[in-house]
Coordinates of C-alpha atoms in Angstrom, one line a residue:
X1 CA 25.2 -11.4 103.5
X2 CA 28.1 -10.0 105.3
X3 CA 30.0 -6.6 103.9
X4 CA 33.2 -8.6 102.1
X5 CA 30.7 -10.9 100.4
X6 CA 28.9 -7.4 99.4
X7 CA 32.1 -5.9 98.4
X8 CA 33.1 -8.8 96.2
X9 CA 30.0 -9.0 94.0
X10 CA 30.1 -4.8 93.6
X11 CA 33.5 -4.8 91.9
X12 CA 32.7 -7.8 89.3
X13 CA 29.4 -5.3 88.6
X14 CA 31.4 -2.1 88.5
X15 CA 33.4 -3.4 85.9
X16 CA 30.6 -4.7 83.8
X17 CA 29.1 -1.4 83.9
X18 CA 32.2 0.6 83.1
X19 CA 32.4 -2.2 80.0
X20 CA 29.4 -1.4 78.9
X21 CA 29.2 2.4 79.1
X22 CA 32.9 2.4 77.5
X23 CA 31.6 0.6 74.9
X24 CA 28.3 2.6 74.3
X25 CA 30.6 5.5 74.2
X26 CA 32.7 3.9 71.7
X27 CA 30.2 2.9 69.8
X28 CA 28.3 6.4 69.5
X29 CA 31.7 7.9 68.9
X30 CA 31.8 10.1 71.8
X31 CA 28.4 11.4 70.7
X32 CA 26.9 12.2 74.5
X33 CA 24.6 14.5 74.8
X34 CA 27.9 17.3 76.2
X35 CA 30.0 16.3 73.5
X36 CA 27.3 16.7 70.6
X37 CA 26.8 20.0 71.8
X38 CA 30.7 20.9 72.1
X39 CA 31.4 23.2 69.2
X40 CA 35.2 21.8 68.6
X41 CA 34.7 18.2 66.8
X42 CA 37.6 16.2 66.3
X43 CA 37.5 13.0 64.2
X44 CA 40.0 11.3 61.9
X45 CA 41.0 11.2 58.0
X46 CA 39.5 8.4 56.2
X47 CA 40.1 7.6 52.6
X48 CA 37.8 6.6 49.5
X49 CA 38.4 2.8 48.5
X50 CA 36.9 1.8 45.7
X51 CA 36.6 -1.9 44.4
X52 CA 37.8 -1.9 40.5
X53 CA 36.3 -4.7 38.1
X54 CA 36.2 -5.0 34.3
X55 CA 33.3 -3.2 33.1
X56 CA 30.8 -6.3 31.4
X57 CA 33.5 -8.8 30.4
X58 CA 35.1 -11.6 32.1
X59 CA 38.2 -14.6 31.4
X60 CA 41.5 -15.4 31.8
X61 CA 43.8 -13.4 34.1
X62 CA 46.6 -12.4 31.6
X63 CA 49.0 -10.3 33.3
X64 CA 48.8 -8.2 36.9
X65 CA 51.9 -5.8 36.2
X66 CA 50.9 -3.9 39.7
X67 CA 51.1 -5.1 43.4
X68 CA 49.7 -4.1 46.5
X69 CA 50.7 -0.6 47.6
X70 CA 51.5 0.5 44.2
X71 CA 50.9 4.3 43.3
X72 CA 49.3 4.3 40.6
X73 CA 47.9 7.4 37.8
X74 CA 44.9 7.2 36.4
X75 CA 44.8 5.5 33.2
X76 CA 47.5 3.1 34.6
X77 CA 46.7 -1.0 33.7
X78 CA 45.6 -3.0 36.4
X79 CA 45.6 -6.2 34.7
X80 CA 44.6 -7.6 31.4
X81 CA 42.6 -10.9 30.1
X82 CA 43.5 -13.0 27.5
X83 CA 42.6 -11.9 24.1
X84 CA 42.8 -14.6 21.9
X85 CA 39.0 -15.6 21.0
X86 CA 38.6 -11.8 20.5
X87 CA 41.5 -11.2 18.6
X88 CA 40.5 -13.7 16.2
X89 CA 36.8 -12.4 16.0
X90 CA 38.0 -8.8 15.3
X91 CA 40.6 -10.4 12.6
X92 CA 38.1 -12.4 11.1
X93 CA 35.4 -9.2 11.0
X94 CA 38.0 -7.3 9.6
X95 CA 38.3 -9.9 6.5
X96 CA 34.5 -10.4 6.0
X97 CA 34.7 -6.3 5.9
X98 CA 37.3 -6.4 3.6
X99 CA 35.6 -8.4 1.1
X100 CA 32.7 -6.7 1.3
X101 CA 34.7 -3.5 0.3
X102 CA 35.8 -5.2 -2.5
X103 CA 32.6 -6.2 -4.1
X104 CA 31.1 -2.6 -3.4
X105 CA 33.8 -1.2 -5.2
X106 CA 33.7 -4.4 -8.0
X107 CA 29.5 -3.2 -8.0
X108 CA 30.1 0.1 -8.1
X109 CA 33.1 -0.3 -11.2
X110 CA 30.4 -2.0 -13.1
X111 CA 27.9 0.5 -12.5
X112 CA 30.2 3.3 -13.1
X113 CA 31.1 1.5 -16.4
X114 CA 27.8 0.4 -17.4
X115 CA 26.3 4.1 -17.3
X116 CA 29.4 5.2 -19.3
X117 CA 28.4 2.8 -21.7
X118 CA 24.7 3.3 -21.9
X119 CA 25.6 7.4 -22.3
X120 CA 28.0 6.4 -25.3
X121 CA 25.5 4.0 -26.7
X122 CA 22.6 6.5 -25.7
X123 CA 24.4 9.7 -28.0
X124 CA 25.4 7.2 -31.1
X125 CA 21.8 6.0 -31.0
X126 CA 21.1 9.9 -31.5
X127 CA 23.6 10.6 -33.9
X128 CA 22.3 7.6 -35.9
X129 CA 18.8 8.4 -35.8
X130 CA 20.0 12.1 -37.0
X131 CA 22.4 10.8 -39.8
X132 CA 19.4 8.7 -40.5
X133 CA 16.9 11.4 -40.7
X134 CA 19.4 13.6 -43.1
X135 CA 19.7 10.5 -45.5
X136 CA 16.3 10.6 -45.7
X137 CA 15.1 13.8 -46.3
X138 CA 18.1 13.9 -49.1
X139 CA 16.8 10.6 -50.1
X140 CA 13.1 12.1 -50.2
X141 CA 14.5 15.5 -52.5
X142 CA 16.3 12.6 -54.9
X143 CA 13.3 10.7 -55.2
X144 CA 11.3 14.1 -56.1
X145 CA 13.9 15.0 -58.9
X146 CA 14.1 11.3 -59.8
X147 CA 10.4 11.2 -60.5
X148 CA 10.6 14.3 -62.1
X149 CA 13.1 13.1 -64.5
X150 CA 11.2 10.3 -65.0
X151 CA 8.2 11.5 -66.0
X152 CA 10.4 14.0 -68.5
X153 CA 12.0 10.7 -70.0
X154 CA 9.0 8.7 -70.4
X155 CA 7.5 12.4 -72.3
X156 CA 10.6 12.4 -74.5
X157 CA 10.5 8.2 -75.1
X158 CA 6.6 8.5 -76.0
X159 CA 7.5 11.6 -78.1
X160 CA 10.7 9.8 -79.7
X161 CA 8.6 6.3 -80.6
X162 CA 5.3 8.5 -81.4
X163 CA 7.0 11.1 -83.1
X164 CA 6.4 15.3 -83.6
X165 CA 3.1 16.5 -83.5
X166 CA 1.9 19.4 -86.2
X167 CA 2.0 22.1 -83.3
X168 CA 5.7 21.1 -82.3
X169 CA 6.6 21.2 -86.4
X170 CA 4.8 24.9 -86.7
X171 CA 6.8 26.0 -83.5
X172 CA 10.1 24.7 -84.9
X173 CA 9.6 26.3 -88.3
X174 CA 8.8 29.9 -86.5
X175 CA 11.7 28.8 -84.3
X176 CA 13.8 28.4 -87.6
X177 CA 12.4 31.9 -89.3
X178 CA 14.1 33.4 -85.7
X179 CA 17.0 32.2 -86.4
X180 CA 17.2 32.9 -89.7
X181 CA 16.3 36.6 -89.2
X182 CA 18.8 37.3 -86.2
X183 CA 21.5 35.8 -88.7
X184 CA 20.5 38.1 -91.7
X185 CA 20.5 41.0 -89.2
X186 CA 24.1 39.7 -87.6
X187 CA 25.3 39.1 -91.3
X188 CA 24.6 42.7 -92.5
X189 CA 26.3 44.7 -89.4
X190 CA 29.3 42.4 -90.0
X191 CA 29.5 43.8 -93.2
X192 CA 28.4 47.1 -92.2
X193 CA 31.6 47.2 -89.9
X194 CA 33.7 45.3 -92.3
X195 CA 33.6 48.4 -94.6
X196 CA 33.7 50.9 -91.8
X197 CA 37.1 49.3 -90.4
X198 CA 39.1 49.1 -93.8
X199 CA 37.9 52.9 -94.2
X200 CA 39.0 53.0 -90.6
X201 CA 35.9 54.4 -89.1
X202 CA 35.7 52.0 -86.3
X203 CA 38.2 50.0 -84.4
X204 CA 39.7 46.1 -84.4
X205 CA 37.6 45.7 -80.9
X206 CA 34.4 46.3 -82.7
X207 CA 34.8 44.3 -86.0
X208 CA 35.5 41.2 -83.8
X209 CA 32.6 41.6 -81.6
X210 CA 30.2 41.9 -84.6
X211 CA 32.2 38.8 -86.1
X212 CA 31.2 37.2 -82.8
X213 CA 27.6 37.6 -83.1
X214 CA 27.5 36.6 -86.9
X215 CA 29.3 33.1 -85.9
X216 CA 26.6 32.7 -82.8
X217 CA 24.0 33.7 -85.3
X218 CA 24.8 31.1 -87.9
X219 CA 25.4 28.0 -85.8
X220 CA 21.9 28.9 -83.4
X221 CA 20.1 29.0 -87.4
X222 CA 22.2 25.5 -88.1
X223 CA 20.6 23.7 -85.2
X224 CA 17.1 25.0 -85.5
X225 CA 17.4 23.7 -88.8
X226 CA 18.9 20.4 -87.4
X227 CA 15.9 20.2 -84.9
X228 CA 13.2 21.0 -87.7
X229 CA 14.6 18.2 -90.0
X230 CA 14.6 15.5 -87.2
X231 CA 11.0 16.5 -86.5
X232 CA 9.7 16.2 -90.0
X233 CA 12.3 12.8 -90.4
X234 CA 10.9 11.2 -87.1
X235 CA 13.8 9.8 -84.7
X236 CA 16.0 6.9 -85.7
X237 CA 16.6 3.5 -84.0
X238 CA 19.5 4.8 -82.3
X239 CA 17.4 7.7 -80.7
X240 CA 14.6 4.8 -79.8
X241 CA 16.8 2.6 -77.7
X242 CA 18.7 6.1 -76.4
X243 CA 15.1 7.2 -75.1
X244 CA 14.2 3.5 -73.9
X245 CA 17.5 3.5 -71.9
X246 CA 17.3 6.8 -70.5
X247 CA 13.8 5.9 -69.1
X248 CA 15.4 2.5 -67.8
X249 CA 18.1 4.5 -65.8
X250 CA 15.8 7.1 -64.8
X251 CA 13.8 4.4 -62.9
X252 CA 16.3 2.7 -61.6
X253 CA 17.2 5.3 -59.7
X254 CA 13.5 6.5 -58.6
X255 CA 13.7 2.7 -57.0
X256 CA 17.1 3.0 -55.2
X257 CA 15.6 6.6 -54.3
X258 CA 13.1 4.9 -52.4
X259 CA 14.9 2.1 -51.0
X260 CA 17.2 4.7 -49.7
X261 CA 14.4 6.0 -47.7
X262 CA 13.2 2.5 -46.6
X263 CA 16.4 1.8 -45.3
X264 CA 16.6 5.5 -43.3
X265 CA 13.1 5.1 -41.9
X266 CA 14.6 1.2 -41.0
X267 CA 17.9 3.2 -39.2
X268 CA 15.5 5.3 -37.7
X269 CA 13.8 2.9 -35.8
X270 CA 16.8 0.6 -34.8
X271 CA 18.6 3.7 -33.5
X272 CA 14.5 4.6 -31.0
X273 CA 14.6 0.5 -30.4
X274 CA 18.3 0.8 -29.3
X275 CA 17.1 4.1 -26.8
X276 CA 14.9 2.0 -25.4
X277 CA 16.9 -0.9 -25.0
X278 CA 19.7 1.8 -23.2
X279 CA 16.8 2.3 -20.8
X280 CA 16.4 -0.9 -19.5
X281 CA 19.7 -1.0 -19.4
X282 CA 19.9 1.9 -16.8
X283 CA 16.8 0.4 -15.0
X284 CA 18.8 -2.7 -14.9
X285 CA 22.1 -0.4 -13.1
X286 CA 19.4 1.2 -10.6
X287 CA 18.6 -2.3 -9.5
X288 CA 22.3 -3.2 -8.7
X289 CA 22.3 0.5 -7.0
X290 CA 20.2 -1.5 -4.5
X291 CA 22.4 -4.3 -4.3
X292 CA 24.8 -2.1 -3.4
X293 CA 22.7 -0.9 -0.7
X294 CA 22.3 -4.1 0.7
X295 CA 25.7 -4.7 1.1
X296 CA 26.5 -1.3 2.5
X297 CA 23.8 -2.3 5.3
X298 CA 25.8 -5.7 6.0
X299 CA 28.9 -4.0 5.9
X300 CA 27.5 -1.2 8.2
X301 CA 26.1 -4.0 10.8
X302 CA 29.5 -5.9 10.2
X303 CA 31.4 -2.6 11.7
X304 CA 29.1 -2.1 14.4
X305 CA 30.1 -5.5 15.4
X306 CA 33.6 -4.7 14.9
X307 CA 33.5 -1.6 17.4
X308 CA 31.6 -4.0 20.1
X309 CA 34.6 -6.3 19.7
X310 CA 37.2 -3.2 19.8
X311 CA 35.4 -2.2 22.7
X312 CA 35.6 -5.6 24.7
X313 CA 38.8 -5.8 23.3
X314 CA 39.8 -2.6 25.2
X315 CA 37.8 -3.8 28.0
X316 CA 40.0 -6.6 28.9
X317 CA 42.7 -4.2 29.7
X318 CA 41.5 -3.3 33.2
X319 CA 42.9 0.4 33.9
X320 CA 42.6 3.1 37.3
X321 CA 39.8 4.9 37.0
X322 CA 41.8 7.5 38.6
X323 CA 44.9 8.0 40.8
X324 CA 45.5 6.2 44.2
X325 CA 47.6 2.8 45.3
X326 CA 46.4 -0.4 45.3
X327 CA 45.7 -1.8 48.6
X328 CA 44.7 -5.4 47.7
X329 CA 44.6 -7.8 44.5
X330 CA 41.5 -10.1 44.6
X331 CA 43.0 -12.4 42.1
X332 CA 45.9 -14.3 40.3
X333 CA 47.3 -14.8 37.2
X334 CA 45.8 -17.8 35.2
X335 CA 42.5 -17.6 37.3
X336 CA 39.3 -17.3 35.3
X337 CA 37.2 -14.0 36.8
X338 CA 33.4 -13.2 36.3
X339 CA 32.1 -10.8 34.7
X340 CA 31.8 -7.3 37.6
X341 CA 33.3 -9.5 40.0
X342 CA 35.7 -7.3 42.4
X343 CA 39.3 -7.9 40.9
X344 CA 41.3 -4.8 42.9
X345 CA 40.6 -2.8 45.6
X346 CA 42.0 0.9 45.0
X347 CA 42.5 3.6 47.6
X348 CA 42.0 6.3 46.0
X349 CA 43.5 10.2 46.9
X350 CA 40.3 11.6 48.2
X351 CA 40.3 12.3 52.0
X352 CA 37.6 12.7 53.9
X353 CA 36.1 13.3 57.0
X354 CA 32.9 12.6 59.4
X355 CA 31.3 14.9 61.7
X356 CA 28.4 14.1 63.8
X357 CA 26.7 17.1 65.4
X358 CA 23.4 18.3 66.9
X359 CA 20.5 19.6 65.2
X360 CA 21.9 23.6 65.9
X361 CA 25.2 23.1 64.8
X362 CA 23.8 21.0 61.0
X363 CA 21.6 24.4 60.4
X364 CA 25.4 25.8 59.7
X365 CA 26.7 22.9 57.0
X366 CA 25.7 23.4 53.4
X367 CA 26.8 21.3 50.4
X368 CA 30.3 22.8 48.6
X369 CA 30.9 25.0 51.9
X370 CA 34.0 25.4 52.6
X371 CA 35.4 24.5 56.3
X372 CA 38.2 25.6 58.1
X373 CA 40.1 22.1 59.1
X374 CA 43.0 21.6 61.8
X375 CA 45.2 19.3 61.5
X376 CA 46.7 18.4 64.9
X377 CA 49.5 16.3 64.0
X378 CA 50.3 19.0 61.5
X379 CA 49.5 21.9 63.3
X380 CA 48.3 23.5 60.1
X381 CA 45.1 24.3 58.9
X382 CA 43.3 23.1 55.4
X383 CA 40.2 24.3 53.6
X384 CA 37.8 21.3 53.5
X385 CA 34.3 21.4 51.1
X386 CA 31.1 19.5 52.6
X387 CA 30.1 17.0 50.1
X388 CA 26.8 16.3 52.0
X389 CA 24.8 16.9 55.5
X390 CA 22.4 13.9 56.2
X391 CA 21.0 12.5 59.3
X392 CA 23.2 10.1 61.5
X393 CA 23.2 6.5 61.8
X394 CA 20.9 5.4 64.6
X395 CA 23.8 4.4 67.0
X396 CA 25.0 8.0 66.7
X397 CA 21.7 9.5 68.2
X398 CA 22.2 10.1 72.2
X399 CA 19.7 8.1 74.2
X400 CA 18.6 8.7 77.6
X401 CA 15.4 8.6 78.9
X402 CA 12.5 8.0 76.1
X403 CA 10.5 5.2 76.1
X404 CA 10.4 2.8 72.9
X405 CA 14.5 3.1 72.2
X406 CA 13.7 7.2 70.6
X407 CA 16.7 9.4 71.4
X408 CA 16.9 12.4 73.3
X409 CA 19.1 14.1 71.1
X410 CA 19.1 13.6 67.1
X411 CA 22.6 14.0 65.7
X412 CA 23.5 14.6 62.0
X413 CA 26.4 13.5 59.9
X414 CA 28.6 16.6 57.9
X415 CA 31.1 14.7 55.5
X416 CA 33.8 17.0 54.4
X417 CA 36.6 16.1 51.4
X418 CA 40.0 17.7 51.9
X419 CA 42.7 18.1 49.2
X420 CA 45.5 15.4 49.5
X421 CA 48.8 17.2 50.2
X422 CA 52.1 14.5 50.6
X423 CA 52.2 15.2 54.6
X424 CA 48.4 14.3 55.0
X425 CA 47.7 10.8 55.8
X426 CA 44.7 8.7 56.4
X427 CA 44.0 8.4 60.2
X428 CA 45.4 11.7 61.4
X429 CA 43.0 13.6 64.1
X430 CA 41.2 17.0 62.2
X431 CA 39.3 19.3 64.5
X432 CA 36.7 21.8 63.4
X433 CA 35.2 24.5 65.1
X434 CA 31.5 25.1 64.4
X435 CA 31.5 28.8 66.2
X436 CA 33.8 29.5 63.4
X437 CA 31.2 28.7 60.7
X438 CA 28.4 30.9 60.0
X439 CA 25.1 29.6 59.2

């Protein structure tokens, strides 16, 4: 093989290996074993995307009011699904609830109203049973006097149709000679003063009073005399029937005595039947208590529903879960979407950057430490916070000599957010410089 036939195959193999060794240094992103160990890194900004979807509900595309490379705020709509099936769920939820309102409250009337009642009934049922009680213990003193009475008139009837004994006619004649006496006695002092006035010893005042007594005297003698006569005549016909009535009447009214208290003992028990009877009554209210219940549970299992469908309702209005500008729309309006599928891809205002160094330089990174970052195109510098330190991807590690593919040099990853500012924009070079970081 002469020298141009060697030269020509050594420049198609030069340029195969500077291929490959300018894409392994792509590839490990300058990551050589002098580069990890450089302590100025530069890499670029990179932005968060995130992939929006509507959170467990799918349908009909409604409406996309946004487009791609709109700047959006958080809380702004994305797109919306048609409502209609749940719009009528909700309305017809709503009337079911309704109606069940109405018989609680139609329930709860009638309870309300039937306890009144029960109380009213309850406290005339007391008053009765006291009225009751009052009739009969007058009806009871009636009775007493009433049998009393009757006894005395069936004593003066027997007396009357028997007539007087010899002891009565004795006592009536002393009776009599009593009489007679206190009238002699009244009769002399009348005359006594009688004189004594028309000599005008003693006053007016005192002739009338002793006039007085004299007149009560004489008509007290009069009727013991009457009532010794009928004794020893016997009582007339008249006087009979008089006696025979008078025991009649008396009787009569020992019977209405009693049926007075028959019909207060009767109240009595009525009114304590009626007390029970306003028990059972409230047992009966306690029971629709529980109906009540039992519709407050459906009622209560109707709303949960109801809040499901308020909340898929509100679903289907897909919003940004924070601010950035949409970068692509997945869908169309009138297309039918699954349920998580990807509908929106949203940049988002976080920036971020990677750094991959060597096993030294990590020992420096902690999480939420703050970095001093250089903007180049800028020419400004930015605080940045580390969000994590981890180990690299493999094709970051620099490989040299090791048998089995194991690197030479490990190399870690150092992700760092930096605060959006209007002149930053994904894609711009930041440098950091790990001397200036102490571990």
């Amino acid at each position: 093989m002469n020298r141009t036939q060697v030269t020509s195959l050594m420049i198609p193999l030069i340029s195969i290996a500077c291929l490959i060794g300018g894409g392994f240094l792509l590839q490990t992103n300058g990551q050589d074993q002098v580069n990890a160990s450089r302590s100025v890194k530069g890499t670029t900004l990179n932005s968060d995307s995130i992939h929006v979807s509507f959170e467990q509900v799918g349908g009909k595309i409604l409406t996309i009011p946004v487009t791609e490379e709109t700047m959006v705020k958080k809380g702004t709509v994305l797109m919306a699904l048609d409502s209609k099936d749940v719009d009528l769920q909700i309305e017809q939820l709503q009337t079911q609830i309704a109606q069940f309102n109405t018989q609680i409250n139609q329930q709860q009337q009638s309870i309300d109203l039937g306890y009144s009642r029960a109380a009213t009934q309850e406290k005339q049922a007391q008053l009765d049973i006291a009225q009751a009680q009052v009739t009969q213990s007058k009806s009871q003193a009636a009775l007493q006097r009433a049998q009393a009475a009757e006894r005395q008139a069936t004593a003066a009837e027997k007396q009357v149709n028997v007539g007087a004994r010899d002891e009565d006619v004795q006592q009536q004649r002393i009776a009599v000679a009593s009489a007679t006496k206190s009238f002699q006695t009244a009769q002399t002092n009348y005359k006594r003063n009688k004189a004594l006035y028309d000599a005008g010893s003693v006053s007016k005042a005192v002739l009338d009073d002793t006039e007085s007594a004299l007149t009560l005297a004489t008509n007290q003698l009069s009727q013991q005399k009457e009532s010794l006569q009928k004794l020893l005549n016997g009582a007339t016909p008249e006087e009979r029937m008089q006696a025979s009535e008078q025991t009649i009447q008396v009787s009569v009214s020992v019977k209405q005595a009693e049926e007075e208290i028959r019909g207060a003992q009767l109240s009595v028990e009525r009114s304590k039947t009626q007390l029970e009877t306003i028990q059972q009554s409230r047992q009966q209210l306690a029971d629709q208590k529980l109906a009540i219940d039992l519709l407050k549970q459906q009622k209560d299992t109707q709303e949960v529903q109801l809040k499901t469908l308020l909340l898929k309702k509100e679903r289907l209005v897909l919003k940004a879960p924070q601010d950035g500008k949409v970068t692509a729309i997945h869908t169309k309006v009138g297309e039918n979407v699954a349920q998580g599928a990807p509908v929106l891809t949203l940049e988002t205002n976080d920036l971020y950057y990677d750094l991959y160094v060597n096993e030294e330089q990590a020992g420096k990174f902690k999480a939420n430490q703050e970095v001093k970052t250089h903007v180049s195109a800028l020419n400004k510098d930015l605080k940045g916070t580390v969000r994590y330190v981890t180990a690299a991807p493999q094709f970051a590690n620099v490989k040299m000599s090791r048998e089995k593919g194991e690197a030479d040099t490990a190399t870690f990853q150092v992700r760092v957010y930096v605060t959006r500012e209007a002149s930053l924009l994904p894609g711009m070079t930041v440098e950091v410089n790990t001397n200036e970081i102490s571990s």
